[in-house]
Structure formats: structure tokens, C-alpha cells
């Protein structure tokens, strides 16, 4: 399987990948991924192999003019892919880079998306090109269509993202006694700051749920440079209704932490989709991103909150106005959280 890119995109491929495993229980299932998602995929017991695309080393070699080093990295990766002797490659990414990597495996069957979801000429490297209709479709559904094109009707695993028992125990100790908290994740990647909601809005949510029904809040950090600043701003504005969440060493810990929380609130991000795949209900706070393409996992209760301003969804990065986020009242977010809390959650 091929799905490079951001954590959120990789996470949204997990249900389709788990359907492949259920359809082919005895197959050797490998996933080529970039370093940022390696730890999460390595924690999935139903994956046999995680192959890492050396993006950081390649980028650094090219930036520093060390062309020979970059060529050696590419040659070694191609050798590794050929050595796998794969019968089938499912290219869920379908861009030029993933198309070339798919072709490098020399697999007799290479499945990818036809245009427009196959981009940058990626379809030229696939010998089975999958049409997707309608064109405006969630990433989860798009990945399902690719699997069904293989003749697989097997549903995904009930929980396609496995939480490591050891990580679960660590997070249970770190949280301590008391009711399961609301988790607020205010950060996004450095490249998607336009998706962020205000610290004051998140703080209003924490104060409201602390009053009624008495749910505490924790605020978690991501890998972006200023995530701690964002999280501490929420904690300060919450005036005692929220605290920083426990330290997490990576995505497996973050998944285990979310699984122990009553509710997740945050923008469209990788952590939100991690929370939805471990079964934690999510309040998705949307600004410029498309609510259809970026819908949370349908297998988990969720509410999407947005204000449909005239320019929405624009998907623009670095939007100076950020009107869609500025005009979104905290009361809308609070109401969505209360709706989800009113739904009984099995085992809680």
C-alpha cells in the first residue's frame, strides 16, 4: 500500500487498509509511508511491514547539493521495493511521487485513481485506474472506492486503529482518577495554521462543560513549533477549567490518550481523525476546509461546526481575514459538544 503525506491522510486510509487485511488474512501486507506516521503504523498488529520513505534525508541532501547521496537513497529504496516481490500495489495517494514508487516495485498489478484524483500524471504508472463518483466525496469514502475496485466488499475492522495496551496503561496512570475528560487539541501543522480556532473559544467550551455536566478538560500538544504556546493560551483563558494534558512520546501515546477521553474538540487535523478512529466522539471545528472531503470517520459519533460564509470552503492557506473562524461563536461549539455528550457511549 502507498499513502504518503500528512498524518491525517494516512489515518484516513486505515479503514480501507484494514478491509484489505480482512479480505486477505494470509497476505503479507506492507505500507510505504513517510516518517511522521511510522510510529502509528508500526503499532498496528495487522500490518506485517512498514517501509519508510526517507523524505527528510532526501530533502536535506537535495537542499545541500549532495546529489550523489540523494541518488543513493533513491536507489536503495527502489532495491528494497523490488525485493518485496509484491503482487499488488494499492496507491491511495496517486501523485507523481507515489506513482513512481508504485512503478518501482515492479508489481504486476498497480491500482491507483484515474483523473482528477490521480494527479501529476500518477495514473500513467497504474495499470488499473479507478474512477471515483461523485467528485466531492470524503477521504474515507474515496479510499473505500479504491478497495472495492479490487473486488473487495469486506467491511473495515470495527476499530481500524489499534491502541497499544502499554500506551493505554501509561495514559491511564498519567490521567489519574476522576471522570474521563474532554480533550481539546488547538494546534495544527505549521502549514495549516489557517485551520485554527481561537484560544478564547476553546476556553469557553472548557468552562461550560466544567460547570455542566462537570467534565474536566485537558489540552494536548502537537508537533508544530508554537503548539505549546497555543495550548497554554487555552489553559490560561479557561481560568481553571482546563489543564495541559500528559506528555505523549508520539502518535501511539496520543491515540491511547484520546481513547480514554469522553470527547474530542479540535480543527480538521490528523489528531482529530486519530480520535475518531479510536472511537472517541469528535467535535470538528471547520474554517476554510471542505466539510464533505474532510468529514470525520462515519463509524464514530461526530458533529461538524462551521459558519457558511460566502467564501467557504476556500481551502486557502494563510488567509489573512480568516473570517470563517473569527465569526464562529463558542455557543455553537458548546451546543455540539452537549449533543454528543447526551448520546450514551457503550462502556462508559
Coordinates of C-alpha atoms in Angstrom, one line a residue:
X1 CA 0.0 0.0 0.0
X2 CA 1.1 3.5 -0.7
X3 CA -0.2 6.6 1.2
X4 CA 2.4 9.2 2.0
X5 CA 1.7 12.7 3.2
X6 CA 0.3 14.1 6.4
X7 CA -0.8 12.1 9.4
X8 CA -4.5 12.9 8.8
X9 CA -4.3 11.5 5.3
X10 CA -2.6 8.3 6.5
X11 CA -5.0 7.9 9.3
X12 CA -8.0 8.2 6.9
X13 CA -6.6 5.3 4.9
X14 CA -6.6 2.9 7.9
X15 CA -10.2 1.7 7.5
X16 CA -9.6 0.8 3.8
X17 CA -6.3 -0.9 4.7
X18 CA -8.0 -2.9 7.4
X19 CA -10.5 -4.1 4.9
X20 CA -7.6 -5.3 2.8
X21 CA -6.3 -7.3 5.7
X22 CA -9.7 -8.9 6.4
X23 CA -10.1 -9.8 2.8
X24 CA -6.5 -11.3 2.6
X25 CA -5.8 -12.6 6.1
X26 CA -2.8 -14.6 5.0
X27 CA -1.2 -12.0 2.7
X28 CA 2.0 -10.1 3.6
X29 CA 0.6 -6.5 4.0
X30 CA 3.2 -3.7 3.7
X31 CA 2.7 0.1 3.8
X32 CA 5.1 2.7 2.4
X33 CA 4.8 5.8 4.5
X34 CA 6.7 9.0 5.4
X35 CA 8.5 9.2 8.8
X36 CA 5.8 11.3 10.6
X37 CA 3.3 8.4 10.6
X38 CA 5.8 5.5 11.0
X39 CA 5.2 5.1 14.8
X40 CA 1.4 4.9 14.5
X41 CA 1.5 2.3 11.7
X42 CA 4.2 0.2 13.4
X43 CA 1.8 -0.1 16.4
X44 CA -0.8 -1.8 14.2
X45 CA -0.6 -5.6 14.7
X46 CA -2.4 -6.4 11.5
X47 CA 0.3 -4.7 9.4
X48 CA 3.2 -7.0 8.5
X49 CA 5.7 -4.3 7.4
X50 CA 6.1 -0.6 7.4
X51 CA 8.5 0.8 4.8
X52 CA 9.6 4.4 5.4
X53 CA 10.1 6.8 2.5
X54 CA 13.2 8.8 3.5
X55 CA 11.7 12.2 2.8
X56 CA 13.8 14.2 5.4
X57 CA 17.1 12.7 4.3
X58 CA 16.3 13.2 0.6
X59 CA 15.2 16.8 1.2
X60 CA 18.3 17.6 3.1
X61 CA 20.6 16.0 0.6
X62 CA 19.0 17.9 -2.3
X63 CA 19.0 21.3 -0.4
X64 CA 22.7 20.8 0.4
X65 CA 23.6 19.9 -3.2
X66 CA 24.6 16.3 -2.2
X67 CA 23.1 14.8 -5.3
X68 CA 25.1 11.6 -5.0
X69 CA 23.6 11.0 -1.5
X70 CA 20.1 11.6 -2.8
X71 CA 20.7 9.2 -5.7
X72 CA 21.9 6.5 -3.3
X73 CA 18.8 6.9 -1.1
X74 CA 16.5 6.5 -4.1
X75 CA 18.5 3.5 -5.4
X76 CA 18.4 1.8 -2.0
X77 CA 14.6 2.4 -1.7
X78 CA 14.0 1.0 -5.2
X79 CA 16.0 -2.0 -4.4
X80 CA 14.0 -2.6 -1.2
X81 CA 10.7 -2.2 -3.0
X82 CA 11.7 -4.7 -5.7
X83 CA 12.9 -7.1 -3.1
X84 CA 9.4 -7.3 -1.7
X85 CA 8.2 -9.0 -4.8
X86 CA 4.8 -7.5 -4.3
X87 CA 1.8 -8.9 -6.3
X88 CA -0.4 -5.9 -5.8
X89 CA 0.2 -2.2 -5.0
X90 CA -2.8 0.0 -4.0
X91 CA -1.7 3.6 -4.4
X92 CA -4.1 5.6 -2.2
X93 CA -2.1 8.8 -2.8
X94 CA -1.9 8.9 -6.6
X95 CA 0.5 11.7 -7.1
X96 CA 3.7 11.7 -9.3
X97 CA 5.9 10.6 -6.4
X98 CA 3.7 7.7 -5.3
X99 CA 3.1 6.7 -8.9
X100 CA 6.9 6.4 -9.5
X101 CA 7.3 4.4 -6.2
X102 CA 4.4 2.1 -7.3
X103 CA 6.1 1.5 -10.6
X104 CA 9.5 0.9 -8.9
X105 CA 8.0 -2.2 -7.1
X106 CA 7.5 -3.9 -10.5
X107 CA 4.3 -5.4 -9.1
X108 CA 2.2 -6.9 -11.9
X109 CA -0.9 -5.2 -10.6
X110 CA -0.7 -1.5 -9.7
X111 CA -4.0 0.2 -8.8
X112 CA -4.5 3.9 -8.5
X113 CA -7.0 6.7 -9.1
X114 CA -8.0 7.9 -12.5
X115 CA -8.1 11.7 -13.0
X116 CA -9.0 14.0 -11.3
X117 CA -8.0 12.2 -8.1
X118 CA -5.0 10.8 -9.8
X119 CA -2.8 13.8 -10.1
X120 CA 0.5 14.9 -11.6
X121 CA 0.5 12.1 -14.1
X122 CA 0.3 9.4 -11.5
X123 CA -2.3 7.4 -13.5
X124 CA 0.4 6.7 -16.1
X125 CA 2.1 4.3 -13.7
X126 CA -1.1 2.4 -12.7
X127 CA -2.4 -0.4 -14.9
X128 CA -5.8 -0.3 -13.1
X129 CA -7.2 3.2 -12.8
X130 CA -10.2 3.7 -10.6
X131 CA -12.9 6.2 -11.3
X132 CA -14.5 7.9 -8.3
X133 CA -18.0 9.4 -8.3
X134 CA -19.2 11.8 -7.1
X135 CA -16.1 14.0 -7.3
X136 CA -16.9 15.7 -3.9
X137 CA -16.5 12.8 -1.6
X138 CA -14.9 12.2 1.8
X139 CA -11.4 10.9 2.0
X140 CA -12.7 7.8 3.9
X141 CA -15.1 7.1 1.1
X142 CA -12.6 7.7 -1.7
X143 CA -10.3 5.1 -0.1
X144 CA -13.2 2.7 0.2
X145 CA -13.9 3.0 -3.5
X146 CA -10.3 2.0 -4.3
X147 CA -10.6 -1.1 -2.2
X148 CA -14.0 -2.0 -3.7
X149 CA -12.4 -1.7 -7.2
X150 CA -10.3 -4.7 -6.2
X151 CA -13.4 -6.7 -5.8
X152 CA -13.4 -6.5 -2.0
X153 CA -16.7 -5.9 -0.2
X154 CA -15.3 -6.7 3.2
X155 CA -16.1 -4.0 5.8
X156 CA -13.2 -2.4 7.7
X157 CA -12.3 -3.6 11.2
X158 CA -14.7 -2.4 13.9
X159 CA -11.8 -0.3 15.2
X160 CA -9.2 0.1 12.4
X161 CA -6.7 1.9 14.6
X162 CA -5.3 -0.4 17.4
X163 CA -4.3 1.2 20.7
X164 CA -1.2 -0.4 22.2
X165 CA -2.0 -1.9 25.7
X166 CA 1.2 -0.5 27.2
X167 CA 0.4 3.0 25.9
X168 CA -3.1 2.7 27.2
X169 CA -1.8 1.9 30.7
X170 CA 0.7 4.8 30.6
X171 CA -2.0 7.2 29.7
X172 CA -4.4 5.8 32.4
X173 CA -1.7 6.4 35.0
X174 CA -1.0 9.9 33.7
X175 CA -4.6 10.9 33.7
X176 CA -5.2 9.6 37.2
X177 CA -8.5 9.2 38.9
X178 CA -11.7 11.1 38.0
X179 CA -14.2 11.4 35.2
X180 CA -13.0 11.0 31.6
X181 CA -12.1 14.4 30.3
X182 CA -12.8 16.5 27.3
X183 CA -9.7 16.7 25.2
X184 CA -9.0 20.0 23.3
X185 CA -6.4 20.0 20.6
X186 CA -6.0 23.6 19.4
X187 CA -2.9 23.1 17.2
X188 CA -2.5 22.2 13.6
X189 CA 0.6 21.7 11.5
X190 CA 2.8 24.7 10.7
X191 CA 1.4 24.6 7.1
X192 CA -2.2 24.7 8.2
X193 CA -2.4 27.5 10.7
X194 CA -5.5 28.8 8.8
X195 CA -7.5 25.9 10.3
X196 CA -7.0 27.0 14.0
X197 CA -9.8 28.2 16.2
X198 CA -9.3 30.8 18.9
X199 CA -8.0 30.1 22.4
X200 CA -10.9 32.1 23.8
X201 CA -13.4 29.9 22.0
X202 CA -11.8 26.7 23.3
X203 CA -11.6 28.1 26.8
X204 CA -15.4 29.0 26.7
X205 CA -16.1 25.3 25.8
X206 CA -13.9 24.1 28.7
X207 CA -15.7 26.4 31.2
X208 CA -19.1 25.5 30.0
X209 CA -18.6 21.7 30.3
X210 CA -16.8 22.1 33.7
X211 CA -20.0 23.8 35.0
X212 CA -22.4 21.4 33.5
X213 CA -22.1 18.4 33.4
X214 CA -18.9 18.7 35.4
X215 CA -16.4 17.3 32.8
X216 CA -12.8 18.4 33.2
X217 CA -10.7 19.4 30.1
X218 CA -7.2 18.7 29.1
X219 CA -5.3 20.4 26.3
X220 CA -2.9 18.4 24.1
X221 CA 0.1 19.4 22.0
X222 CA 1.1 18.5 18.5
X223 CA 4.5 18.7 16.8
X224 CA 4.2 22.3 15.4
X225 CA 6.7 24.8 16.8
X226 CA 4.1 27.0 18.6
X227 CA 1.7 24.3 19.8
X228 CA 2.8 24.8 23.4
X229 CA 2.0 28.5 23.2
X230 CA -1.4 27.7 21.7
X231 CA -2.2 25.1 24.4
X232 CA -1.0 27.3 27.3
X233 CA -3.2 30.2 26.0
X234 CA -6.3 27.9 26.1
X235 CA -5.4 26.8 29.7
X236 CA -4.9 30.4 30.8
X237 CA -8.1 31.6 29.3
X238 CA -10.1 28.7 30.8
X239 CA -9.4 30.0 34.3
X240 CA -9.0 26.7 36.0
X241 CA -11.4 24.6 33.8
X242 CA -8.6 23.1 31.7
X243 CA -5.0 21.8 32.2
X244 CA -2.3 20.7 29.9
X245 CA -2.6 17.0 29.0
X246 CA 0.0 14.5 30.0
X247 CA 3.2 14.3 27.9
X248 CA 3.0 12.0 24.9
X249 CA 6.0 10.5 23.2
X250 CA 4.4 10.1 19.8
X251 CA 1.2 9.1 17.9
X252 CA 0.7 5.8 19.7
X253 CA 0.6 7.6 23.1
X254 CA -1.7 10.3 21.6
X255 CA -4.1 7.6 20.3
X256 CA -4.1 5.9 23.7
X257 CA -4.8 9.2 25.4
X258 CA -7.7 10.1 23.1
X259 CA -9.3 6.6 23.6
X260 CA -9.6 7.4 27.4
X261 CA -11.3 10.8 26.8
X262 CA -15.0 11.4 26.8
X263 CA -15.0 13.8 23.9
X264 CA -12.5 15.5 21.4
X265 CA -12.7 19.0 20.2
X266 CA -10.4 20.5 17.5
X267 CA -9.9 21.6 14.0
X268 CA -9.6 19.4 10.9
X269 CA -6.3 17.7 11.7
X270 CA -4.6 14.4 12.0
X271 CA -5.2 14.1 15.7
X272 CA -9.0 14.6 15.2
X273 CA -9.1 11.7 12.8
X274 CA -7.0 9.6 15.2
X275 CA -9.6 10.3 17.9
X276 CA -12.4 9.3 15.7
X277 CA -10.8 6.0 14.7
X278 CA -10.2 5.0 18.4
X279 CA -13.9 5.6 19.0
X280 CA -13.9 9.0 20.8
X281 CA -16.8 11.3 19.7
X282 CA -15.4 14.4 18.0
X283 CA -16.5 18.0 17.6
X284 CA -14.8 19.2 14.4
X285 CA -14.4 22.9 14.1
X286 CA -14.1 23.9 10.5
X287 CA -12.9 27.1 8.8
X288 CA -11.8 27.1 5.2
X289 CA -11.7 23.3 4.7
X290 CA -14.4 21.3 2.9
X291 CA -16.8 19.6 5.3
X292 CA -17.5 16.8 2.8
X293 CA -14.0 15.9 1.9
X294 CA -12.8 16.2 5.5
X295 CA -15.7 14.5 7.3
X296 CA -14.8 12.5 10.4
X297 CA -15.0 8.7 10.4
X298 CA -18.6 7.7 9.9
X299 CA -18.2 4.9 12.5
X300 CA -17.9 7.3 15.3
X301 CA -20.4 10.0 16.6
X302 CA -19.4 13.4 15.5
X303 CA -20.6 17.0 14.9
X304 CA -19.1 19.5 12.5
X305 CA -19.4 23.1 13.4
X306 CA -18.9 25.9 10.8
X307 CA -20.2 29.2 9.6
X308 CA -21.0 29.1 5.9
X309 CA -19.6 32.5 4.9
X310 CA -19.7 33.4 1.2
X311 CA -16.1 32.2 0.5
X312 CA -16.4 28.9 2.3
X313 CA -14.9 26.4 1.6
X314 CA -11.9 28.1 0.1
X315 CA -9.1 25.8 1.3
X316 CA -6.8 28.7 1.2
X317 CA -3.6 28.6 3.3
X318 CA -2.6 31.8 5.1
X319 CA -5.9 33.5 4.6
X320 CA -5.3 36.9 6.3
X321 CA -9.0 37.5 7.0
X322 CA -9.8 34.1 8.5
X323 CA -13.4 35.3 8.7
X324 CA -14.9 31.8 8.9
X325 CA -13.1 31.1 12.1
X326 CA -13.4 34.6 13.7
X327 CA -17.2 34.7 13.4
X328 CA -17.8 31.2 14.7
X329 CA -19.4 31.7 18.1
X330 CA -18.3 29.4 21.0
X331 CA -22.0 28.7 21.7
X332 CA -22.2 26.7 18.5
X333 CA -19.3 24.5 19.6
X334 CA -20.7 24.1 23.1
X335 CA -24.1 23.0 21.7
X336 CA -22.4 20.4 19.5
X337 CA -20.4 19.1 22.5
X338 CA -23.6 18.8 24.6
X339 CA -25.4 16.9 21.8
X340 CA -22.6 14.3 21.7
X341 CA -22.4 14.0 25.5
X342 CA -26.2 13.3 25.5
X343 CA -25.6 10.2 23.4
X344 CA -24.9 7.1 25.5
X345 CA -21.4 5.7 24.8
X346 CA -21.0 1.9 25.2
X347 CA -18.7 1.0 28.1
X348 CA -18.9 4.5 29.7

